[in-house]
GROMACS .gro file of C-alpha atoms in nm:
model
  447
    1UNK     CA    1   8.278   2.931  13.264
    2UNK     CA    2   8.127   3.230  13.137
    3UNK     CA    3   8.013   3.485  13.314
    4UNK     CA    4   7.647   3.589  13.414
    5UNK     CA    5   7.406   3.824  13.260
    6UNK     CA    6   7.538   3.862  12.915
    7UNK     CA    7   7.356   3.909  12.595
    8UNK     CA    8   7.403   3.572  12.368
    9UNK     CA    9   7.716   3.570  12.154
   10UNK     CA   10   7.753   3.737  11.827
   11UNK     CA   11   7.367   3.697  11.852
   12UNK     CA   12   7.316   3.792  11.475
   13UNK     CA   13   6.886   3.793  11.538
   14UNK     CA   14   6.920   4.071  11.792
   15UNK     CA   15   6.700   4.376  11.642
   16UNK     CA   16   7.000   4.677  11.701
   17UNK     CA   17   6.814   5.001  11.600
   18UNK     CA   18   6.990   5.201  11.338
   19UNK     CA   19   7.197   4.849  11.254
   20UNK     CA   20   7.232   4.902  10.867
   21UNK     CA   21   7.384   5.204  10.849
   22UNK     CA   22   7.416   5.594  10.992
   23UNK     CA   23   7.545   5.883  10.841
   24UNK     CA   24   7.793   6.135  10.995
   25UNK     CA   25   7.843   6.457  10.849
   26UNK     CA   26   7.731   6.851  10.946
   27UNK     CA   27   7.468   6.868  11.081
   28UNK     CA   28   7.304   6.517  11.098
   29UNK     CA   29   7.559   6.305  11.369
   30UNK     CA   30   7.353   6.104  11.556
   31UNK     CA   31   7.305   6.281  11.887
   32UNK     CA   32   7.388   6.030  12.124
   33UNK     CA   33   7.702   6.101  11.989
   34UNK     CA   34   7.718   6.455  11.983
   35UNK     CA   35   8.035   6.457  12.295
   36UNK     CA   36   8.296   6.277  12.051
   37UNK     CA   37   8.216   6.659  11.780
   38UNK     CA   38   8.503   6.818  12.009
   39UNK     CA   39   8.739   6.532  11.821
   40UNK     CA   40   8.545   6.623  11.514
   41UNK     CA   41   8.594   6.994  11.502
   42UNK     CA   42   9.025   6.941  11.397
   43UNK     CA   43   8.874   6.736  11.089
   44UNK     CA   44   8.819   6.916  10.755
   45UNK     CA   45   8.463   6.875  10.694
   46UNK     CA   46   8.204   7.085  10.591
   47UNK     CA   47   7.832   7.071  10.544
   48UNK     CA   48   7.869   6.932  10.233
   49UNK     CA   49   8.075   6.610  10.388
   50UNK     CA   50   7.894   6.306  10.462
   51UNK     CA   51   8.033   5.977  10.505
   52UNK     CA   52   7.843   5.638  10.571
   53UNK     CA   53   7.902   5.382  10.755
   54UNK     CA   54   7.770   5.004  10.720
   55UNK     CA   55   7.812   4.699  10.645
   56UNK     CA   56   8.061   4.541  10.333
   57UNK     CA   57   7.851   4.425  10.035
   58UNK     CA   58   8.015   4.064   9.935
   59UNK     CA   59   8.071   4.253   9.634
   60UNK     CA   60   8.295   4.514   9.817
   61UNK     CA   61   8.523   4.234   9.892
   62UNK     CA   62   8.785   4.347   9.630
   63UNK     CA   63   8.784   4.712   9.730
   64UNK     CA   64   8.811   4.659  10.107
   65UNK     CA   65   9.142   4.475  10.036
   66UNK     CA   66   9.274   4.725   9.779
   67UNK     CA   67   9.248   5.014  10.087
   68UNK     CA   68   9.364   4.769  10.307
   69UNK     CA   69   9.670   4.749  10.100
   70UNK     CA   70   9.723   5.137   9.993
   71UNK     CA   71   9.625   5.235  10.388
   72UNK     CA   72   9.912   4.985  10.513
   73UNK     CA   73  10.177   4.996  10.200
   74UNK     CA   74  10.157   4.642  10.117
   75UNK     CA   75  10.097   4.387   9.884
   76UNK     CA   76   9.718   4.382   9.731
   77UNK     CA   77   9.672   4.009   9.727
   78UNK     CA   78   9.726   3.923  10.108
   79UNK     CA   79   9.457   4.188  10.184
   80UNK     CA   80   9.208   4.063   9.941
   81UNK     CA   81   9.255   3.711  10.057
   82UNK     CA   82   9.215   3.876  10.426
   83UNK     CA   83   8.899   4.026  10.374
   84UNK     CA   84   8.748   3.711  10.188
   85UNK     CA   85   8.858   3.539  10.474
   86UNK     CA   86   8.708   3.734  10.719
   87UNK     CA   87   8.350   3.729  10.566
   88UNK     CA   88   8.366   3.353  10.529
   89UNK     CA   89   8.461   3.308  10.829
   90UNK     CA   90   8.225   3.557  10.991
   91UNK     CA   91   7.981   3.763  10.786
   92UNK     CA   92   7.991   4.131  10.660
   93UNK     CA   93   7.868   4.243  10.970
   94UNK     CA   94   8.211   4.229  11.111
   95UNK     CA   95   8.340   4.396  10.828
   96UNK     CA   96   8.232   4.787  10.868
   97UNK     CA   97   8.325   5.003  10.542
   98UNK     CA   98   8.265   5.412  10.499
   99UNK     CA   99   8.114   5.490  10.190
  100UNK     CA  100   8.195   5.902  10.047
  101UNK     CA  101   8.041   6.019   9.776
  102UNK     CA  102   7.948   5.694   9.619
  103UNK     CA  103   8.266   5.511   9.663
  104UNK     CA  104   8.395   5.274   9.975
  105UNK     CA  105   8.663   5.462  10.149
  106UNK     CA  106   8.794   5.232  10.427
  107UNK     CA  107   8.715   4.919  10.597
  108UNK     CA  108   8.838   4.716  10.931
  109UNK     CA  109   8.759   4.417  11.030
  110UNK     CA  110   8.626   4.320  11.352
  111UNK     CA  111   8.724   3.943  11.504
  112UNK     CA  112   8.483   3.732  11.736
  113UNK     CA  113   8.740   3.632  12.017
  114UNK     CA  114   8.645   3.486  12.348
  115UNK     CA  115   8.829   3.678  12.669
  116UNK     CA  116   8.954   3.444  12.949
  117UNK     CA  117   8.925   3.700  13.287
  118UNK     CA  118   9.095   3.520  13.501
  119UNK     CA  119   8.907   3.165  13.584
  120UNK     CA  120   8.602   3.334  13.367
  121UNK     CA  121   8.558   3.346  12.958
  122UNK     CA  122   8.367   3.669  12.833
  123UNK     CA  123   8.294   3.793  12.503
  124UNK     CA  124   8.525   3.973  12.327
  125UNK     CA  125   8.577   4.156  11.983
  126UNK     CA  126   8.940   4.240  11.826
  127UNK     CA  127   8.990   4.510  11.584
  128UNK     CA  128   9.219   4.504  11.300
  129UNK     CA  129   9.273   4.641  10.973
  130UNK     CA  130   9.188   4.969  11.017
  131UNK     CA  131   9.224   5.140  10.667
  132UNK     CA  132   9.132   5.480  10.479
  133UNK     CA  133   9.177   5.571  10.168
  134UNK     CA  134   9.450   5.847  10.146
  135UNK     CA  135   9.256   6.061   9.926
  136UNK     CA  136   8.977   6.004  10.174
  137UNK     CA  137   9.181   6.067  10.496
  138UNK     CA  138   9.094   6.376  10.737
  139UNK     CA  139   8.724   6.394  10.626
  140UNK     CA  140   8.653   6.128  10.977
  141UNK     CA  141   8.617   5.775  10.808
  142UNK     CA  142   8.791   5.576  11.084
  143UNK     CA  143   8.653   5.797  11.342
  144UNK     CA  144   8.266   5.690  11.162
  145UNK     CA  145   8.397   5.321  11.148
  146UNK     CA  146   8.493   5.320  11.550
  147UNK     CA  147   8.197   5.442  11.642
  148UNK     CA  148   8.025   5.211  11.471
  149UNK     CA  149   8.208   4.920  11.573
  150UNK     CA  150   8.169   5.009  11.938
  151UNK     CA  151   7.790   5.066  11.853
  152UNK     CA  152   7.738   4.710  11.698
  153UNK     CA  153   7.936   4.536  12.022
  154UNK     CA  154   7.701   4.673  12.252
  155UNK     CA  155   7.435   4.547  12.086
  156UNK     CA  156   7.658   4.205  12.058
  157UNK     CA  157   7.707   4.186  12.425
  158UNK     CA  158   8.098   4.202  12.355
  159UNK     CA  159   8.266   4.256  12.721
  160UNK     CA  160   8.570   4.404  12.601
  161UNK     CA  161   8.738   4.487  12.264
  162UNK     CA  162   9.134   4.416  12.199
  163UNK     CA  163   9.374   4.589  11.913
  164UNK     CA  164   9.692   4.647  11.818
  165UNK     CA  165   9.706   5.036  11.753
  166UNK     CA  166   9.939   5.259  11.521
  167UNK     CA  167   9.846   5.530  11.764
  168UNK     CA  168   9.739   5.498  12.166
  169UNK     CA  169   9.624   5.868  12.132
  170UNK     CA  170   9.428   5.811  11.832
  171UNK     CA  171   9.210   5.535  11.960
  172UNK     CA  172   9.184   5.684  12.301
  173UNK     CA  173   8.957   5.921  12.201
  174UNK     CA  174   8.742   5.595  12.146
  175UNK     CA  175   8.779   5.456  12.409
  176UNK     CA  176   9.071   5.208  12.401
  177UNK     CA  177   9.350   5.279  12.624
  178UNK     CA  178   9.660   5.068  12.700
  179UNK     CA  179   9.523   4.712  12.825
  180UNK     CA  180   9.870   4.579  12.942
  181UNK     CA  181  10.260   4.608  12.913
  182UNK     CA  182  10.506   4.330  12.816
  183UNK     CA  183  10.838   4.235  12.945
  184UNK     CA  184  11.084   4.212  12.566
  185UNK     CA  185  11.431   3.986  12.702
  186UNK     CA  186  11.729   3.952  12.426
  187UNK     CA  187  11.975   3.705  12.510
  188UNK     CA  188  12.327   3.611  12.342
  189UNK     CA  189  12.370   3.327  12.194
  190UNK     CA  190  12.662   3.211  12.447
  191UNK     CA  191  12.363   3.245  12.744
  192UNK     CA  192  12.441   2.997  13.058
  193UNK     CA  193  12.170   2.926  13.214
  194UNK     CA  194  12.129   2.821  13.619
  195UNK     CA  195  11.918   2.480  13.561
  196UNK     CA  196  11.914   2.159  13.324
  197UNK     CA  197  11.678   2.152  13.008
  198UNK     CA  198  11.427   1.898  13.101
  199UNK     CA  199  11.241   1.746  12.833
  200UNK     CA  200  11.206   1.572  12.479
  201UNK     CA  201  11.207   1.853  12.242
  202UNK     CA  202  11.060   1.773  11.884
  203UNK     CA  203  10.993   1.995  11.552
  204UNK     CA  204  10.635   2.105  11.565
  205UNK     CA  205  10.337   1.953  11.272
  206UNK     CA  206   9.985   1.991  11.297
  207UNK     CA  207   9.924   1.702  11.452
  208UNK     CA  208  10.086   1.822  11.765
  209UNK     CA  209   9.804   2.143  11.762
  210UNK     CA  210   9.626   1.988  12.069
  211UNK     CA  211   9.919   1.971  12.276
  212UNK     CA  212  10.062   2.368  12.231
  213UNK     CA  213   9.677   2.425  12.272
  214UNK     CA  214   9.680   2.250  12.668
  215UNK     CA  215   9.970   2.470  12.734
  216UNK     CA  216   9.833   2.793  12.647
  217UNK     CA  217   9.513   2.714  12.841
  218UNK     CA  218   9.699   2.595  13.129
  219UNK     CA  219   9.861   2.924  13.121
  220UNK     CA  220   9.600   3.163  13.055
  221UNK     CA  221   9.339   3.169  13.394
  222UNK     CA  222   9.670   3.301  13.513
  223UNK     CA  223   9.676   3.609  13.395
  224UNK     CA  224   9.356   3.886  13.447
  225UNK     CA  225   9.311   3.957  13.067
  226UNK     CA  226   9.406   3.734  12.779
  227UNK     CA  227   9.256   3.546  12.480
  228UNK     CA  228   9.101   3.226  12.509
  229UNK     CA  229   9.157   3.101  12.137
  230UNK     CA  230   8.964   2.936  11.979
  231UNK     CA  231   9.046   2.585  11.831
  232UNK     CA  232   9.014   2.742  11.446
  233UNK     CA  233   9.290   3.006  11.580
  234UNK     CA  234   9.509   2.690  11.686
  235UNK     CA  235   9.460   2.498  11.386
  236UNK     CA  236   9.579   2.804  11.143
  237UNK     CA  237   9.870   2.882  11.369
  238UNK     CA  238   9.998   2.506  11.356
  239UNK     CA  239   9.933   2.468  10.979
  240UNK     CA  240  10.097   2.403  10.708
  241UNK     CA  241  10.079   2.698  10.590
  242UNK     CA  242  10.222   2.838  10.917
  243UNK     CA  243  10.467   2.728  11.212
  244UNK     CA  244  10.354   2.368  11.128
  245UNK     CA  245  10.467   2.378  10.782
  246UNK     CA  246  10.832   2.211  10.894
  247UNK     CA  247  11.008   2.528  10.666
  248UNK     CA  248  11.384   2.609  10.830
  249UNK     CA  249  11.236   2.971  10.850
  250UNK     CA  250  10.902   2.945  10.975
  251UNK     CA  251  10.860   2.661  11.188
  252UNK     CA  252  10.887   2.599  11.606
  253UNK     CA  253  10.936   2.347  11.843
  254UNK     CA  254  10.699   2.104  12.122
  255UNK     CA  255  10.864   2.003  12.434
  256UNK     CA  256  10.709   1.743  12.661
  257UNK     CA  257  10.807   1.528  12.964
  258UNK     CA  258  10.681   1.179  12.985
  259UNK     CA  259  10.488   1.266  12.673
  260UNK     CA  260  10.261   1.492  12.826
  261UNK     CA  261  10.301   1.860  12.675
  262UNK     CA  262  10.498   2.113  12.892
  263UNK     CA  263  10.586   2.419  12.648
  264UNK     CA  264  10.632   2.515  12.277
  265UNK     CA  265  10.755   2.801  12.097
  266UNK     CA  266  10.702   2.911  11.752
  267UNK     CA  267  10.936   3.197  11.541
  268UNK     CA  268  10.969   3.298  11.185
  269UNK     CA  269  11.300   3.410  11.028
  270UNK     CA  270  11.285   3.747  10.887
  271UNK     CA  271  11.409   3.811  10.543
  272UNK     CA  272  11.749   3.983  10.510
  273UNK     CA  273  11.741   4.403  10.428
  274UNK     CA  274  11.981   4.526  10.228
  275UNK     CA  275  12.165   4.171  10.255
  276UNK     CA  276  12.237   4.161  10.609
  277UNK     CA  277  12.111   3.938  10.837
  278UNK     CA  278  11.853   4.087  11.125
  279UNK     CA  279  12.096   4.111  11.440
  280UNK     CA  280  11.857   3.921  11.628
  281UNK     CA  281  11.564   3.643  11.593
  282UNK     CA  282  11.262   3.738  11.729
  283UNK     CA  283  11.062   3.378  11.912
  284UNK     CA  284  10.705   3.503  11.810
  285UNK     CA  285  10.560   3.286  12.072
  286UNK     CA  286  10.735   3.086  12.349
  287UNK     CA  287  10.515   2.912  12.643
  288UNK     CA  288  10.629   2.678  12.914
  289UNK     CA  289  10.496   2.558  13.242
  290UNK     CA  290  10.799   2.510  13.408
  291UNK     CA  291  11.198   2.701  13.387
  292UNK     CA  292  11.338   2.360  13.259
  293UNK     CA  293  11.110   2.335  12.999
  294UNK     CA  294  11.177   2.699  12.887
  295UNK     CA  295  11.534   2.607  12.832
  296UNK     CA  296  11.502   2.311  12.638
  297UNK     CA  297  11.262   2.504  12.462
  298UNK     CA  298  11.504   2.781  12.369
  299UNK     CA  299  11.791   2.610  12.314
  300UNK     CA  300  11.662   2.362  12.058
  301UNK     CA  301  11.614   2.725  11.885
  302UNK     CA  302  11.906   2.828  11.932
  303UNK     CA  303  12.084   2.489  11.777
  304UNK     CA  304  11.822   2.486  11.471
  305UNK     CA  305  11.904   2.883  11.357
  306UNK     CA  306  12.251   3.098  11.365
  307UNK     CA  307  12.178   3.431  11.511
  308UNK     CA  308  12.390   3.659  11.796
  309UNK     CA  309  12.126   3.718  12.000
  310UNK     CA  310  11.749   3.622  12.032
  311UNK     CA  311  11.474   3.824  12.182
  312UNK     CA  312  11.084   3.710  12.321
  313UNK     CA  313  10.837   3.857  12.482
  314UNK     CA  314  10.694   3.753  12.825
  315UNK     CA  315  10.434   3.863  13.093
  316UNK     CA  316  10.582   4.158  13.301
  317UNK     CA  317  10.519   3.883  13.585
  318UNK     CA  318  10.770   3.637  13.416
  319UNK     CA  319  11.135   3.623  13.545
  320UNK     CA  320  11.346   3.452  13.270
  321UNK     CA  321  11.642   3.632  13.382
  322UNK     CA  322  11.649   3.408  13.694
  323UNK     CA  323  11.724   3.138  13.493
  324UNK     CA  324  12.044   3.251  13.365
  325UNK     CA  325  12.381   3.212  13.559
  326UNK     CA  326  12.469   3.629  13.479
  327UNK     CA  327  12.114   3.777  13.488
  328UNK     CA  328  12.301   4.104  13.397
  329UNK     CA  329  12.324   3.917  13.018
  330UNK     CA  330  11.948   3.953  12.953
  331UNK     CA  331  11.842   4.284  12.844
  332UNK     CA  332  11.503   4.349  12.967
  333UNK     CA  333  11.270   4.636  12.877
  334UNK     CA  334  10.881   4.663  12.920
  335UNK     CA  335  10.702   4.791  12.660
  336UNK     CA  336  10.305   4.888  12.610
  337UNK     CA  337  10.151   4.541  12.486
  338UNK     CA  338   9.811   4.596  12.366
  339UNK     CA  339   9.498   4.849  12.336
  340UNK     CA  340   9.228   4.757  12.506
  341UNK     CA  341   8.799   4.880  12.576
  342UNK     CA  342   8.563   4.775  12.804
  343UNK     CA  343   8.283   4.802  12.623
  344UNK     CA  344   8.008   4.630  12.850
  345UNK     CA  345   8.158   4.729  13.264
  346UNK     CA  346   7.839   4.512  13.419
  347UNK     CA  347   8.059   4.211  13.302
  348UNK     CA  348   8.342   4.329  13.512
  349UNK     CA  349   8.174   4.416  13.840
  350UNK     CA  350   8.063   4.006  13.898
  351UNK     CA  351   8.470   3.962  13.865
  352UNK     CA  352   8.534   4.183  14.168
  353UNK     CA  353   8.522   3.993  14.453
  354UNK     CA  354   8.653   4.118  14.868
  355UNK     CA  355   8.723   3.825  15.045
  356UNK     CA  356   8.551   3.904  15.316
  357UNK     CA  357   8.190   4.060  15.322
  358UNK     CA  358   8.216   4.459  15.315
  359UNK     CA  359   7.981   4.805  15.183
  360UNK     CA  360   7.893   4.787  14.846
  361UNK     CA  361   8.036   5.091  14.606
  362UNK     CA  362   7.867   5.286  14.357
  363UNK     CA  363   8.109   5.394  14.092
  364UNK     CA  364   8.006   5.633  13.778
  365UNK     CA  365   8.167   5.543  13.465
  366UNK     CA  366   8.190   5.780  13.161
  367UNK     CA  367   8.167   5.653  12.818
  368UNK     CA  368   8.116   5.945  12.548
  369UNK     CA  369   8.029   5.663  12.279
  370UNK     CA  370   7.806   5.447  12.522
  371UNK     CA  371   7.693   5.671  12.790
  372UNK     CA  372   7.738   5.771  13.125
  373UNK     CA  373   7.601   5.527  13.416
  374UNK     CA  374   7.647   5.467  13.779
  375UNK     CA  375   7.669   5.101  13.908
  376UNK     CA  376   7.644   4.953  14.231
  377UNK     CA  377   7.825   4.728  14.358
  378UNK     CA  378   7.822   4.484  14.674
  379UNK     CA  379   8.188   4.322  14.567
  380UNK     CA  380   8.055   4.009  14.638
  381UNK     CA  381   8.036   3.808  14.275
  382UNK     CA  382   7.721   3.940  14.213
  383UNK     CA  383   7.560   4.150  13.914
  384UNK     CA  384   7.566   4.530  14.008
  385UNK     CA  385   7.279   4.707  13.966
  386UNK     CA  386   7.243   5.042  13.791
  387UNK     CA  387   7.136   5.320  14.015
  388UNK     CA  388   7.038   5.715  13.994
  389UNK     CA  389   7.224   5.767  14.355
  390UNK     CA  390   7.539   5.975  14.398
  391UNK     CA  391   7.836   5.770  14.312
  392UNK     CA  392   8.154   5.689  14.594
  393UNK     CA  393   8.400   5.698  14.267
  394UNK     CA  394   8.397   5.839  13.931
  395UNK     CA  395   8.589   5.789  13.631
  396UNK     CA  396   8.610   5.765  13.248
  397UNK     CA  397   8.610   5.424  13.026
  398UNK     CA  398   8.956   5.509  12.959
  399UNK     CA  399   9.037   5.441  13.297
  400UNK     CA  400   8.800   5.195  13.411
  401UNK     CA  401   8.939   4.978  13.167
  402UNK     CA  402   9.325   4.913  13.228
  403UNK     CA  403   9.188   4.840  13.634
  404UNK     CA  404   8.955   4.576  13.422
  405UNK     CA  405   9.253   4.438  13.240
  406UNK     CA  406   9.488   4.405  13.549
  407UNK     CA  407   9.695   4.673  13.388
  408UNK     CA  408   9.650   4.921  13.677
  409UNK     CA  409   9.507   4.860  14.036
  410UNK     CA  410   9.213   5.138  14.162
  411UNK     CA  411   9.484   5.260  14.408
  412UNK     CA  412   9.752   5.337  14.131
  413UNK     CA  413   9.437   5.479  13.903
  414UNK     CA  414   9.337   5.730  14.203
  415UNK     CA  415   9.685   5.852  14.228
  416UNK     CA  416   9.675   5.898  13.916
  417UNK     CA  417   9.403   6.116  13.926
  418UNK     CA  418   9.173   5.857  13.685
  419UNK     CA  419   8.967   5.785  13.965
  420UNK     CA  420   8.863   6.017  14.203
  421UNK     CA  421   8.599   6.004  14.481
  422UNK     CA  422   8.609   5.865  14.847
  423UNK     CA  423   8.950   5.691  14.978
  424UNK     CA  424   8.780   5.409  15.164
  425UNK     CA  425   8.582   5.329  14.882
  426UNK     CA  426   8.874   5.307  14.655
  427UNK     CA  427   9.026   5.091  14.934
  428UNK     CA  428   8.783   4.827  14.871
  429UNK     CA  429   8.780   4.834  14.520
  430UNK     CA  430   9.131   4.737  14.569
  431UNK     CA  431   9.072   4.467  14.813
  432UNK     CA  432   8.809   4.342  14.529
  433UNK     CA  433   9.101   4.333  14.284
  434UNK     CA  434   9.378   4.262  14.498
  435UNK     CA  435   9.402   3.859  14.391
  436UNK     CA  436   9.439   4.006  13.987
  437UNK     CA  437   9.743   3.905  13.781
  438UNK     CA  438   9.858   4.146  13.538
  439UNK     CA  439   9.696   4.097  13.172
  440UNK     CA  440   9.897   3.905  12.907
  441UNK     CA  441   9.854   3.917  12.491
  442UNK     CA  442  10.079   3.731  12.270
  443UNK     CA  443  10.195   3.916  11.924
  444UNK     CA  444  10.021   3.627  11.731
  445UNK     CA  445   9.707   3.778  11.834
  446UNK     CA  446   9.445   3.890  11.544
  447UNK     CA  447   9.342   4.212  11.578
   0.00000   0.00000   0.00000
């Protein structure tokens, strides 16, 4: 279900004032702006700078993927095709460019996604592709795109915003922080494991899209923050062209029991460097409802491809290592998984929910790009209300969010010294949240 009180979806009739374009430059940023100038001040720009920032022309097409591909060091045609892609797929509004002096500088892309919150689907808006020029670099052209994006997904309704940064401390002073961590286990190929595969174990087509789809969505309400793909996201990944193209290096496997789907997996093999062989193989995605289906799963990998060791990632709540018969033979290490904004909080507060009836909290949430306001909340499942009153708690976006995502719990935030106010109000904010899983995002995520 999605949840109430939120603007239509990627609404494209909404009037958003200022929606073509804005410039940023000495003296003329906007002035709602005006708190992010302290990041500003490092950046060499003078009076004389300006930069714009809008929309890509269809036109522009060509020269988004060329800084796409000098930005990133790759090949020019996969980020042509990308950016084509995008605005066919989209439209140009999700394709924000800077234009200096006449002349597009970089582009991103920005990637309708729903969120699934728990039982609850939300808006939400990856960003990817974040490019500049390098002539064009230090004069503030991804700072101008960011706040632009975050600009156009308030007036979107987006709930929350997902990426996969270069930099945490770059994008932070945007607004994303660290939505979740992920638990990487490497195995050896000689692994014993504790319990019996259990199930019929075929090569994966596209025709078998449906079933990996029923196991990710019987996954996801688990978790507190994750991606509820979409069925075009599905029917790319199990393509031809992808891990349903039946290719001994990119390809992956469907198990099911009784013919009813109960776990998948899909990997590429890397190309050799230098010659030599990667020492591992990386399972890009592996999902399973059960143990016994995660072991059939892995070891019809492990039969199809000739590597030492292989290596997945998992939730931080997952416990493969109880599966084998020496735990103490899978390495395990947890590593930052995602960035993550809230970008609209009044979609979160609905989510927070005290089992038993208890005093509202009023909470002040600071958001240089978006504003500062002060909700209040009963912690009932209701819509908070925004109020001029005092607030019980108070803290920035940057750490409202990873409590959103089920990264961190209000108590851990407090000790922390992200949110700060009065104890017994951060006590119920954590008996609100206490029934949250942590947040999950697979590396086959766009964004």
């Amino acid at each position: 279900m999605r949840a109430p009180g939120l603007l239509p979806y990627y609404d494209n009739s909404l009037e958003i004032p200022g929606s073509e374009w804005y410039q940023i430059g000495y003296p003329s940023f906007p002035d709602a702006f005006r708190p992010v100038l302290s990041y500003w001040k490092h950046l060499r720009i003078t009076e004389d700078t300006m930069v714009t920032a809008r929309s890509i022309k269809p036109e522009e097409l060509d020269r988004a993927g060329e800084i796409g591909a000098e930005a990133f060091e790759m090949d020019l045609e996969p980020w042509v095709t990308a950016f084509h892609r995008h605005a066919k797929r989209f439209s140009c509004e999700h394709i924000p460019v800077v234009e200096h002096e006449g002349r597009l500088v970089a582009a991103m892309m920005i990637t309708p996604e729903d969120l699934q919150m728990g039982d609850v689907t939300v808006p939400g808006g990856a960003v990817g592709g974040v490019g500049t020029a390098v002539a064009a670099r230090r004069i503030g052209c991804a700072a101008a795109m960011m706040t632009e994006t975050v600009r156009r997904m308030v007036g979107w309704g987006i709930t929350g915003s997902a990426m996969w940064p270069f930099s945490y401390a770059y994008y932070r002073k945007f607004g994303w922080e660290t939505g979740g961590e992920v638990r990487i286990s490497t195995w050896p190929r000689d692994i014993q494991w504790l319990i019996e595969p259990d199930g019929d174990v075929s090569v994966l087509t596209p025709a078998d899209a449906p079933d990996v789809s029923s196991v990710w969505d019987a996954l996801t309400p688990g978790f507190r923050c994750s991606t509820a793909r979409a069925w075009d996201v599905w029917e790319s990944l199990v393509g031809p062209e992808r891990f349903g193209s039946g290719q001994a290096n990119k390809t992956g496997f469907v198990c099911r029991r009784g013919g009813k789907p109960v776990g998948y997996a899909m990997y590429e093999i890397p190309e050799p460097k230098d010659g030599e062989k990667p020492a591992f193989l990386e399972i890009n995605e592996i999902r399973a409802l059960d143990g016994a289906a995660a072991v059939a799963i892995i070891r019809a990998v492990m039969e199809r491809t000739d590597f030492g060791k292989y290596r997945a990632a998992f939730s931080v709540n997952d416990r493969v290592r109880s599966l084998a018969v020496n735990a103490r033979a899978i390495e395990t290490e947890l590593h930052a998984s995602f960035g993550f904004r809230i970008i609209h909080p009044d979609a979160i507060f609905p989510l927070m929910k005290c089992a038993c009836r208890t005093e509202p909290v009023t909470i002040r949430i600071h958001d240089e790009l978006v504003g500062t306001r002060t909700w209040k909340t009963a912690l009932d499942g209701s819509p908070a209300e925004i109020v001029t009153s005092e607030p019980d708690v108070d803290c920035d976006i940057r750490a409202f969010t990873p409590i959103a995502s089920g990264f961190v719990t209000p108590s851990a935030a407090a000790s922390l010294g992200w949110l700060q106010g009065d104890a017994s109000a951060v006590a119920r904010l954590q008996e609100a949240t206490s029934r949250w899983s942590a947040p999950f995002r697979s590396g086959l995520e766009e964004g």
